[in-house]
CSV table of C-alpha atoms (C1' of nucleotides) in Angstrom, one decimal:
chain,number,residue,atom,x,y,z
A,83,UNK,CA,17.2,0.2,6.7
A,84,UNK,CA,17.7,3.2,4.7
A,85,UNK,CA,20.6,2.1,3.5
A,86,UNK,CA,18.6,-1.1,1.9
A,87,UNK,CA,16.6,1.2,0.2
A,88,UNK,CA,19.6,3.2,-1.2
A,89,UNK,CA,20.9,0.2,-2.5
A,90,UNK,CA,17.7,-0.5,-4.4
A,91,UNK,CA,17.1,2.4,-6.0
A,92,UNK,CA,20.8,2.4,-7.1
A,93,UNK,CA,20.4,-0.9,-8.1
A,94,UNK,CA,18.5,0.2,-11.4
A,95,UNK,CA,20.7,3.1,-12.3
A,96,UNK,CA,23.4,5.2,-10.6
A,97,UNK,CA,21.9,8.7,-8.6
A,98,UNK,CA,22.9,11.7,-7.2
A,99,UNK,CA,21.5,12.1,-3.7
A,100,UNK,CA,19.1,14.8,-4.7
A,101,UNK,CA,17.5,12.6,-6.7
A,102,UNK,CA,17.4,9.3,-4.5
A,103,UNK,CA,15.3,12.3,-2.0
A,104,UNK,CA,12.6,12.3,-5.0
A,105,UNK,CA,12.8,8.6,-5.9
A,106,UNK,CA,11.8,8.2,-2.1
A,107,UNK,CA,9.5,11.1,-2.1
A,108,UNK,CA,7.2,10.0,-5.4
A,109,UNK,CA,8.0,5.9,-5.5
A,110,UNK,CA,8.8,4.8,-1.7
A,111,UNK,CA,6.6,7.3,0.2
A,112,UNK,CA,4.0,5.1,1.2
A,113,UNK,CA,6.1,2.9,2.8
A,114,UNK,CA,9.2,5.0,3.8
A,115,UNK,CA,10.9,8.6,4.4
A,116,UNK,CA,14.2,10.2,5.2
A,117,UNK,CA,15.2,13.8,5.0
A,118,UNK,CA,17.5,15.0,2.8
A,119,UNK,CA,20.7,15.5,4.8
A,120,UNK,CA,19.9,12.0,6.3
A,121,UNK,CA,20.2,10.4,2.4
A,122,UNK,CA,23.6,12.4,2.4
A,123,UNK,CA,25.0,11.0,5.5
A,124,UNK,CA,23.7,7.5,4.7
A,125,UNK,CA,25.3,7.7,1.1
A,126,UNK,CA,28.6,8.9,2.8
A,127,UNK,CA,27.9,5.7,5.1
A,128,UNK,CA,27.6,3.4,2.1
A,129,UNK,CA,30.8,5.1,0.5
A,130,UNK,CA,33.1,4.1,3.2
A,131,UNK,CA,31.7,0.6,3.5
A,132,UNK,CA,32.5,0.2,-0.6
A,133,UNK,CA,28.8,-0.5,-1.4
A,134,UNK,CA,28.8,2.5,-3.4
A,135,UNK,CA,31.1,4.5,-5.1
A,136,UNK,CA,30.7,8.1,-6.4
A,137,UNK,CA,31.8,10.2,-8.8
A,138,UNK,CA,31.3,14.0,-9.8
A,139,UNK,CA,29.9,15.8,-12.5
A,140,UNK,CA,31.2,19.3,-12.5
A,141,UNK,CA,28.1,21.8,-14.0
A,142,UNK,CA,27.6,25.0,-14.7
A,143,UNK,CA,24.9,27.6,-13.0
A,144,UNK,CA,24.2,24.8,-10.4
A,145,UNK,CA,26.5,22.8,-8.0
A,146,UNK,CA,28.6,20.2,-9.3
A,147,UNK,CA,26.3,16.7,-9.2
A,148,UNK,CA,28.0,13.8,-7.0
A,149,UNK,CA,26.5,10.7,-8.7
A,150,UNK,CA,26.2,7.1,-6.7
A,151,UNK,CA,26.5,3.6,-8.5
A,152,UNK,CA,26.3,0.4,-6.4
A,153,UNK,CA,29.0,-1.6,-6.3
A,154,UNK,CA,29.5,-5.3,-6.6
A,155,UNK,CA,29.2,-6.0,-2.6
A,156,UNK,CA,26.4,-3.3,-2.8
A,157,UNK,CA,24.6,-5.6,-4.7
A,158,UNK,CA,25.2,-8.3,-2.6
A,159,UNK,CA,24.3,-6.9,0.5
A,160,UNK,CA,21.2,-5.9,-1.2
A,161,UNK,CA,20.4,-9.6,-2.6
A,162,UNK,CA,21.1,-10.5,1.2
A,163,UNK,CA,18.6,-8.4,2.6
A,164,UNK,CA,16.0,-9.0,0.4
A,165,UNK,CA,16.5,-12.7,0.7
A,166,UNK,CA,16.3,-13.2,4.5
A,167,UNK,CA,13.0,-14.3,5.6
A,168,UNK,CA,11.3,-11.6,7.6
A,169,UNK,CA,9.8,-13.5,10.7
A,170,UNK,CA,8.4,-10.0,12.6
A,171,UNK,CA,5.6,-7.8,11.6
A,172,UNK,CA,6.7,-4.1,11.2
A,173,UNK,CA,5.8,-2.3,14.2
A,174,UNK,CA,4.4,0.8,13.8
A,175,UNK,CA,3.3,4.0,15.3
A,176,UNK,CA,0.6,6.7,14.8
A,177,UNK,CA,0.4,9.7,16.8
A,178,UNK,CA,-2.8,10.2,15.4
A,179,UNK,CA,-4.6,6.8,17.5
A,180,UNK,CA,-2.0,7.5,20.5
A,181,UNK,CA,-4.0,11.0,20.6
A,182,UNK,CA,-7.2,9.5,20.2
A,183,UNK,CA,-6.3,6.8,23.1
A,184,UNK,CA,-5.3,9.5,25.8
A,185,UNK,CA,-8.1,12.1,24.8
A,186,UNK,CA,-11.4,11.3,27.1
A,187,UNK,CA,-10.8,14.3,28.8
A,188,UNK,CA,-11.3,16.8,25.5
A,189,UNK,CA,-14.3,17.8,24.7
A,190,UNK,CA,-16.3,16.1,22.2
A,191,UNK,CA,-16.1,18.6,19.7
A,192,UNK,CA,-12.5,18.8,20.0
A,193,UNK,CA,-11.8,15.0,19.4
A,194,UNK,CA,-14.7,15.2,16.6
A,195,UNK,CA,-12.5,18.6,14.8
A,196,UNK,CA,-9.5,16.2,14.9
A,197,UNK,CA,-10.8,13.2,13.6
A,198,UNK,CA,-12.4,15.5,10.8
A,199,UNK,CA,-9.3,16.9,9.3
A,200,UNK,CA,-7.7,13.4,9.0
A,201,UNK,CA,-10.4,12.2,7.3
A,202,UNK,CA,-9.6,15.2,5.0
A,203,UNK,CA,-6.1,14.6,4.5
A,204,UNK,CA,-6.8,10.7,3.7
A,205,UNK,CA,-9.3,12.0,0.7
A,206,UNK,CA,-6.5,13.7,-0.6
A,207,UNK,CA,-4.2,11.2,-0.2
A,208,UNK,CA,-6.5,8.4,-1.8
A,209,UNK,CA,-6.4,10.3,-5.4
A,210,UNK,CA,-2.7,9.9,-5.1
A,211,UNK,CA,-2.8,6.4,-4.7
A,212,UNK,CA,-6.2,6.1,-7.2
A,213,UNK,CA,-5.0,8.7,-10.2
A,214,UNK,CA,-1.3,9.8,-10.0
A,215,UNK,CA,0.8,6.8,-9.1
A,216,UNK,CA,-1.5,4.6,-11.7
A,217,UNK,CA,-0.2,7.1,-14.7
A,218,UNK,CA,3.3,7.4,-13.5
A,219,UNK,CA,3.5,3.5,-13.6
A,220,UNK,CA,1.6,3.8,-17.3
A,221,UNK,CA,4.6,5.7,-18.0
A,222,UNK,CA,7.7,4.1,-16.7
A,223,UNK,CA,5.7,0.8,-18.0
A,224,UNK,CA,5.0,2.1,-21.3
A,225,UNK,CA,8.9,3.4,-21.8
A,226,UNK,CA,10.3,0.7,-20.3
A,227,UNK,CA,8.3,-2.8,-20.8
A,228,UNK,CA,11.6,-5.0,-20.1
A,229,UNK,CA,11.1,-4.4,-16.3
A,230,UNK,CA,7.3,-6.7,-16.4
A,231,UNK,CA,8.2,-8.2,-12.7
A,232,UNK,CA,9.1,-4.4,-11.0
A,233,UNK,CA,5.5,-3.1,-12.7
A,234,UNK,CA,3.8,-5.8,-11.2
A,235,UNK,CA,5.4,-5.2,-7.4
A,236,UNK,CA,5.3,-1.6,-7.3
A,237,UNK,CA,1.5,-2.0,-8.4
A,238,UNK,CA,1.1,-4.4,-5.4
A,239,UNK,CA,3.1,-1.6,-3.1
A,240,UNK,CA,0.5,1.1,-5.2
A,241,UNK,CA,-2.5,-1.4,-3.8
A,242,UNK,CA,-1.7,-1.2,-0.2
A,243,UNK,CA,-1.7,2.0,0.0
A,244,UNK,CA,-4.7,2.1,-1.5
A,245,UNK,CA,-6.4,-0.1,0.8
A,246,UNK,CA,-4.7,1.6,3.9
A,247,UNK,CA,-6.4,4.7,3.0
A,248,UNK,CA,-9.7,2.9,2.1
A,249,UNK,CA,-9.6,1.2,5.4
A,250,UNK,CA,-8.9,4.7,7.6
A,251,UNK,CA,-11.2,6.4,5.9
A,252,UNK,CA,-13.6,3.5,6.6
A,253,UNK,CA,-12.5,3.6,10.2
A,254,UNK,CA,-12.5,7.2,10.5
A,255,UNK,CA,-16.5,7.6,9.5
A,256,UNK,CA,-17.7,5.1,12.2
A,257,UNK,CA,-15.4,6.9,14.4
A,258,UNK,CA,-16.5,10.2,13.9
A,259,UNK,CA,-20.3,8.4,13.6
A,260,UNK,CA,-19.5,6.7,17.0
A,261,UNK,CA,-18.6,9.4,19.4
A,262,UNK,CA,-21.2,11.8,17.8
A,263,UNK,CA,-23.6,9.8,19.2
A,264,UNK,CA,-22.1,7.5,21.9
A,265,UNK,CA,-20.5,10.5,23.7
A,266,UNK,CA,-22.7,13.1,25.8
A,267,UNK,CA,-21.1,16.5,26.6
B,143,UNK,CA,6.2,11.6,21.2
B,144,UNK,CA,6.9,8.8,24.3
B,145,UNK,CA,7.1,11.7,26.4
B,146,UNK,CA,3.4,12.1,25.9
B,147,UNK,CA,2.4,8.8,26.0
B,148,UNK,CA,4.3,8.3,29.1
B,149,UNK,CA,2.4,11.0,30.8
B,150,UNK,CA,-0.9,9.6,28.7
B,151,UNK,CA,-0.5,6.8,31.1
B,152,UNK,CA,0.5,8.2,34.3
B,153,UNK,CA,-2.9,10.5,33.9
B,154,UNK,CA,-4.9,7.7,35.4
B,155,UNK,CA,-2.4,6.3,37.6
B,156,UNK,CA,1.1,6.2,39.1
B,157,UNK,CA,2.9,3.6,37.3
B,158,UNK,CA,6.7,2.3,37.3
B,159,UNK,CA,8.9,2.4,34.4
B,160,UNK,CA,8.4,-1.8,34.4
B,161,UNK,CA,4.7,-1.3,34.6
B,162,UNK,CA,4.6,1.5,31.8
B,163,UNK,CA,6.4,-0.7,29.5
B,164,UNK,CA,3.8,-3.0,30.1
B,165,UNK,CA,1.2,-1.0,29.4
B,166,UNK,CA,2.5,-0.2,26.1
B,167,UNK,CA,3.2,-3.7,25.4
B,168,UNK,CA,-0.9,-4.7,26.4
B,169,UNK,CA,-2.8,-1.7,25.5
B,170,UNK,CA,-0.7,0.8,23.0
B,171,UNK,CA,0.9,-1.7,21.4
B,172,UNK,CA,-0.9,-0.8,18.5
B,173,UNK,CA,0.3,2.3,17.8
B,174,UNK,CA,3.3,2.7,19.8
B,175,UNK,CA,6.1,0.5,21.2
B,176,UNK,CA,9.2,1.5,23.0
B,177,UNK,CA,12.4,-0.2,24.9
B,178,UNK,CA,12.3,-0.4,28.5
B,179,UNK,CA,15.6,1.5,28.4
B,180,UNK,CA,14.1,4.3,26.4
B,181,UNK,CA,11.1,4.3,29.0
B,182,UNK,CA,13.4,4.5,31.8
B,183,UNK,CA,15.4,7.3,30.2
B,184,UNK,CA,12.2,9.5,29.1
B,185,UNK,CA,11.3,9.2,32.2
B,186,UNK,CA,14.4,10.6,33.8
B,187,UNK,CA,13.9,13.5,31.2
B,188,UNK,CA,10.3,13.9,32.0
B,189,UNK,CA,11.7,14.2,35.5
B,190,UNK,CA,14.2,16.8,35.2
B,191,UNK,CA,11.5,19.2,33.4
B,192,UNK,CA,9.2,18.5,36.2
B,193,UNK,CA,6.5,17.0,34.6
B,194,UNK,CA,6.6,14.3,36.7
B,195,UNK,CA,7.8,13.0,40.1
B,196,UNK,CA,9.0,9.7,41.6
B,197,UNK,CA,9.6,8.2,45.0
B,198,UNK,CA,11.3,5.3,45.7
B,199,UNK,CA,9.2,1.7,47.2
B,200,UNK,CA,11.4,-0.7,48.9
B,201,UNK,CA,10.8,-4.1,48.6
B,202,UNK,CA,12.3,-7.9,50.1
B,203,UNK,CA,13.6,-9.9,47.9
B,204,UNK,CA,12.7,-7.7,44.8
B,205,UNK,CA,14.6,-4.5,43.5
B,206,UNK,CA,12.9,-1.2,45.2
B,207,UNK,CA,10.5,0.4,42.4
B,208,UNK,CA,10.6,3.6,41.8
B,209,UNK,CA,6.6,5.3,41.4
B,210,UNK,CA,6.2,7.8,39.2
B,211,UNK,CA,3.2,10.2,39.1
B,212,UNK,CA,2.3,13.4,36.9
B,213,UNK,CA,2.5,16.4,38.1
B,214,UNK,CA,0.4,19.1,37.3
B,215,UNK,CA,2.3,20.9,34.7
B,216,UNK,CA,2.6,17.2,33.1
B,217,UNK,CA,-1.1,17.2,33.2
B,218,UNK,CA,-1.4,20.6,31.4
B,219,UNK,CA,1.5,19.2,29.1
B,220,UNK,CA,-1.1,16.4,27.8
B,221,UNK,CA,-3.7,19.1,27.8
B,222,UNK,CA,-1.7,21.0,25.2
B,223,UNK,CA,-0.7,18.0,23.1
B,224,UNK,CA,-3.9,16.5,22.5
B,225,UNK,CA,-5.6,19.9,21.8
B,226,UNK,CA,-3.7,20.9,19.3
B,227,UNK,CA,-4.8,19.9,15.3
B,228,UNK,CA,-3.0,17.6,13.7
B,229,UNK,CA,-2.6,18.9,10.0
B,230,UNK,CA,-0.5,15.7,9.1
B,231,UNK,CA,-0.7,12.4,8.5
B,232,UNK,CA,1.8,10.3,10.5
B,233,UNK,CA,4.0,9.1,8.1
B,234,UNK,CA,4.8,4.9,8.3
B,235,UNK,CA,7.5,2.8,7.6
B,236,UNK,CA,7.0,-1.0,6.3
B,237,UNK,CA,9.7,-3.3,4.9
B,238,UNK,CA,7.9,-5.7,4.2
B,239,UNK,CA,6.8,-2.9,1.3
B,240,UNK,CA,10.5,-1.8,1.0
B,241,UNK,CA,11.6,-5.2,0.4
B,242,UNK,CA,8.9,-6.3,-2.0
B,243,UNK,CA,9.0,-3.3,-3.6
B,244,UNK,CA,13.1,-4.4,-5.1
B,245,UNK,CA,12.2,-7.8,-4.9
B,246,UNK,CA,12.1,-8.3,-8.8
B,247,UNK,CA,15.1,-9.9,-9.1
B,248,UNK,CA,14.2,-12.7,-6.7
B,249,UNK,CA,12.9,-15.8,-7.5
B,250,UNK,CA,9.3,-16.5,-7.2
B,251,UNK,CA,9.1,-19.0,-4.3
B,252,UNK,CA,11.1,-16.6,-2.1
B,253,UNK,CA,8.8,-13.9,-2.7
B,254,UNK,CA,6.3,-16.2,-2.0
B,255,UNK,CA,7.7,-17.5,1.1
B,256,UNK,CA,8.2,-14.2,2.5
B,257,UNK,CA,4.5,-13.5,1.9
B,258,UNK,CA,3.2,-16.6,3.5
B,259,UNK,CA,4.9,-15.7,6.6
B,260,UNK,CA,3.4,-12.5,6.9
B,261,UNK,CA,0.6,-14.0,6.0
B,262,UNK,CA,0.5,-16.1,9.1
B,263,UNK,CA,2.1,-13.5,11.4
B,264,UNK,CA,-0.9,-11.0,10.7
B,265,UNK,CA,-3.5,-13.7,11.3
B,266,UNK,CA,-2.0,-14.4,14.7
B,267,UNK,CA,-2.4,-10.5,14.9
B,268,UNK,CA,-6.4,-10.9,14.2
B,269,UNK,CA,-7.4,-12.9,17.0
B,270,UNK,CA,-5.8,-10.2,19.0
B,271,UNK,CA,-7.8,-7.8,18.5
B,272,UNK,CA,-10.7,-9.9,18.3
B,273,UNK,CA,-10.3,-12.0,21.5
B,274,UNK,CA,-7.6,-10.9,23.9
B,275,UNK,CA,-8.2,-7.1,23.6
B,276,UNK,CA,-11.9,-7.3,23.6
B,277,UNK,CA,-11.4,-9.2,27.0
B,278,UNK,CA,-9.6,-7.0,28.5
B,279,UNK,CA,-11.6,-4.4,27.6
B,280,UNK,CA,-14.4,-5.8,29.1
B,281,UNK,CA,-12.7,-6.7,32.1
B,282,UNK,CA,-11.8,-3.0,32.6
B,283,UNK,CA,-15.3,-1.8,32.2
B,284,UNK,CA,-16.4,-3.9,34.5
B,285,UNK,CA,-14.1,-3.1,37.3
B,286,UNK,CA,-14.1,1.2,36.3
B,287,UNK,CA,-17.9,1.7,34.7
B,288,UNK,CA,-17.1,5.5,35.5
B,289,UNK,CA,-14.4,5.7,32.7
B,290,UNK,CA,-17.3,5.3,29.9
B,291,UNK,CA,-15.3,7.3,27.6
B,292,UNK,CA,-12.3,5.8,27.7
B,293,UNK,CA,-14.0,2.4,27.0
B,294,UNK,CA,-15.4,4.1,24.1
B,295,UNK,CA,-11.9,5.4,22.6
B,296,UNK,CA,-10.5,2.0,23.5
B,297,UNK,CA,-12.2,0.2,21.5
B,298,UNK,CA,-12.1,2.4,18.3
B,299,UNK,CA,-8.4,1.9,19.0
B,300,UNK,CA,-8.8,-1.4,19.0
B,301,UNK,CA,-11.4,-1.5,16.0
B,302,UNK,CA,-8.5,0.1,13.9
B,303,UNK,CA,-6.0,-2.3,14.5
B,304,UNK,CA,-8.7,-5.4,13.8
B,305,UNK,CA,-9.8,-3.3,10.1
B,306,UNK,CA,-5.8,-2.5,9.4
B,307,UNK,CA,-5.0,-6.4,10.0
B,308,UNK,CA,-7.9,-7.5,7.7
B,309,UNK,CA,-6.9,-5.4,5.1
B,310,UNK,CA,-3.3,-6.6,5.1
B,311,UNK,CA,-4.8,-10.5,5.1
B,312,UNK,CA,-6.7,-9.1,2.1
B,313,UNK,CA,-3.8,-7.5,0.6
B,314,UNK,CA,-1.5,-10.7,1.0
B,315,UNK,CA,-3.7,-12.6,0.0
B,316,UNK,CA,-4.2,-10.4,-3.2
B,317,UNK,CA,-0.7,-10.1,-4.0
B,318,UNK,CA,0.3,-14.2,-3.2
B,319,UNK,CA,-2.3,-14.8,-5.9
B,320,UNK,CA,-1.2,-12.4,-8.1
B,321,UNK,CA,2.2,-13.1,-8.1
B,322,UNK,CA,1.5,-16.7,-8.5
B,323,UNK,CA,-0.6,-16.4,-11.7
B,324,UNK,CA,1.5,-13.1,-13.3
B,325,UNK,CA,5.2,-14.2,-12.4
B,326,UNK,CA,7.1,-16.8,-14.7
B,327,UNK,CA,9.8,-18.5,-13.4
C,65,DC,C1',17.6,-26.5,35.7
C,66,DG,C1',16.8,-23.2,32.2
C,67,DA,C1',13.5,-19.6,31.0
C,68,DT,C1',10.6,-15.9,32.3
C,69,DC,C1',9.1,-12.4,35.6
C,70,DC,C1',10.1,-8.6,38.4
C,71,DA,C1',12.9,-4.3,38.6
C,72,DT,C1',16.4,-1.2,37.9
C,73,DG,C1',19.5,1.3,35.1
C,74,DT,C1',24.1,2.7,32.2
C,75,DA,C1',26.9,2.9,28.0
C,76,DA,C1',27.8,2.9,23.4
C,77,DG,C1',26.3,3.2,19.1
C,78,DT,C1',23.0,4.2,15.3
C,79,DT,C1',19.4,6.7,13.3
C,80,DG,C1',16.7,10.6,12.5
C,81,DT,C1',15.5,15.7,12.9
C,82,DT,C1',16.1,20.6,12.6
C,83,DA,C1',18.7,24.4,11.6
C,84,DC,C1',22.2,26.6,9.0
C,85,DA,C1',24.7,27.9,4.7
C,86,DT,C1',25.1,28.9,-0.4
C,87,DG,C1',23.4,30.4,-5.0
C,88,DA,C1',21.7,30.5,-9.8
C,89,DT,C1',17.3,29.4,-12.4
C,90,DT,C1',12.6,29.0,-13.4
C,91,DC,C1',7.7,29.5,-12.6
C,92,DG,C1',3.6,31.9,-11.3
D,29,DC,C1',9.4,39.7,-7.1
D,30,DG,C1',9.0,35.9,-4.1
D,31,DA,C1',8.8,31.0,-3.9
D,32,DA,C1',10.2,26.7,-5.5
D,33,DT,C1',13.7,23.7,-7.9
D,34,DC,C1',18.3,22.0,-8.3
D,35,DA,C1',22.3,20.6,-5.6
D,36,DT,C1',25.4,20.1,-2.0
D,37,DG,C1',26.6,19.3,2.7
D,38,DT,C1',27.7,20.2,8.1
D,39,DA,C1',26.5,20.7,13.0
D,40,DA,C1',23.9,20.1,16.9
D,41,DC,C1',20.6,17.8,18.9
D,42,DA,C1',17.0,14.3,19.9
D,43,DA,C1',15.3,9.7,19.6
D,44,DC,C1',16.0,5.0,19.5
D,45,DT,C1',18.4,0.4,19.8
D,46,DT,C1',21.4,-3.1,21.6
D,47,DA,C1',24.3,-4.8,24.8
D,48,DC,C1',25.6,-5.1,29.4
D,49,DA,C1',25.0,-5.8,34.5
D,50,DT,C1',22.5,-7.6,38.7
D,51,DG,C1',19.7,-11.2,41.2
D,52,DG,C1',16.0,-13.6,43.7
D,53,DA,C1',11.4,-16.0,42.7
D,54,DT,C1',8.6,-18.9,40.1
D,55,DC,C1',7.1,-22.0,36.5
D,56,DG,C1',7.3,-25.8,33.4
DNA sequence: CGATCCATGTAAGTTGTTACATGATTCG
DNA sequence: CGAATCATGTAACAACTTACATGGATCG
């Protein structure tokens, strides 16, 4: 799966993997992440399968850049996989609800102290979603206003999370709400 | 992580790898899934540390089941986990929002097609969590009336998997109408 | 009469994480 | 003056997936 999203980030100009960490990092995010030396190992991957090819860029003060461009089959592949009807839901996982699931036997301030500092961190990460993703897409829209269809999708990605957050902060304060007075201690 | 949730489950009663996967499958599903393979493995693991133990069942006609219960280092293993703050938010991985996200260069009806099926695969998802679940849950409460708490946390669990599936009905349903009306063809 | 359930696992492979290693530059 | 940024990767380990193997009972 990574190496879809390689593919489509290389699909719109060639990338060293530094820089594919970042595109993931401030674009992708929301809906994916990979550490560094995984990126490296999946680019290698890619390589010997001739989806990309890669090239260096000697430099001075810094370590020579290795910059990826998809290849022809690359491009294929990743016209393939975005073609092929998805028939599953995504399943997912979050420690934070397995926690909550298992934790009758804490105290109720305990469970409340938890549920407290995720509703903290999903504040935070609403502004992101609200103020700093909406100006970086002003920006790449503004410089380049070719690319009309990509705005509109990675608006739509920008949206969900957006509403995920909505929604668990939503959840979170009748949580919280719930067990202050539901639970006795 | 299914370490935990393994012992999570094995805190109210001892279970069988068949029966754990199960359990997952019915109740956790939610937030967590696993292969039975994995589960047998972990188990194996959880084994060799001690933190839980298992005796063999024999049975006609059946394979024998092997019964695993915590132990009480497992139990202070859980302890630990779910005490400790979690300063993080669990990150999440979606294709669907990988693949729409490099979907510009598709056509409209297949990004429309792929949305429709979601569409329908999420509203399976809602009477879930509005009609099995709460049965279950109330079956459970009926039978244990002493595990008041648990009923409790249960059903946030299963509050936040009914709000998550709304919101991506509203989302899809969002984005199908915006893509309709903003993409030329 | 084929699929699903019960019930166990192993083996091979892929994916993902953490730690290590290097080193100049730039920002606070 | 220490931390972060740029830039590369390797090694060891942990986690997870897929395929294989077995076999009676039960349901549609």
């Amino acid at each position: 799966m990574l190496k879809n999203i390689l593919l489509g980030a290389l699909n719109y100009q060639p990338l060293t993997g530094y820089q594919m960490k970042q595109f993931i990092e401030n674009s992708a995010g929301h809906f994916w992440y990979a550490q560094i030396s995984q990126v490296y190992r999946t680019l290698g991957k890619l390589e010997d399968e001739g989806l990309v090819t890669s090239e260096v860029e000697e430099q001075e003060s810094r370590p020579d850049k290795r910059i990826y461009s998809i290849t022809e089959a690359g491009r294929q592949m990743l016209r393939q996989w975005l073609a092929k009807p998805m028939t599953h839901l995504t399943p997912s996982k979050d420690e934070l609800l397995a926690r909550l699931f298992f934790s009758a036997q804490l105290d109720k301030e305990t469970i409340l102290t938890q549920l407290r500092i995720q509703r903290s961190l999903y504040a935070e990460q609403l502004t992101v979603f609200q103020e700093v993703i909406p100006a970086q897409l002003a920006y790449s829209q503004q410089h380049q206003p070719e690319r009309a269809r990509d705005a509109i999708l990675w608006d739509c990605a920008r949206r969900n999370g957006e509403l995920g957050v909505q929604v668990m902060l939503q959840w979170l304060d009748e949580t919280i709400q719930r067990i202050e007075t539901e639970f006795e201690d």
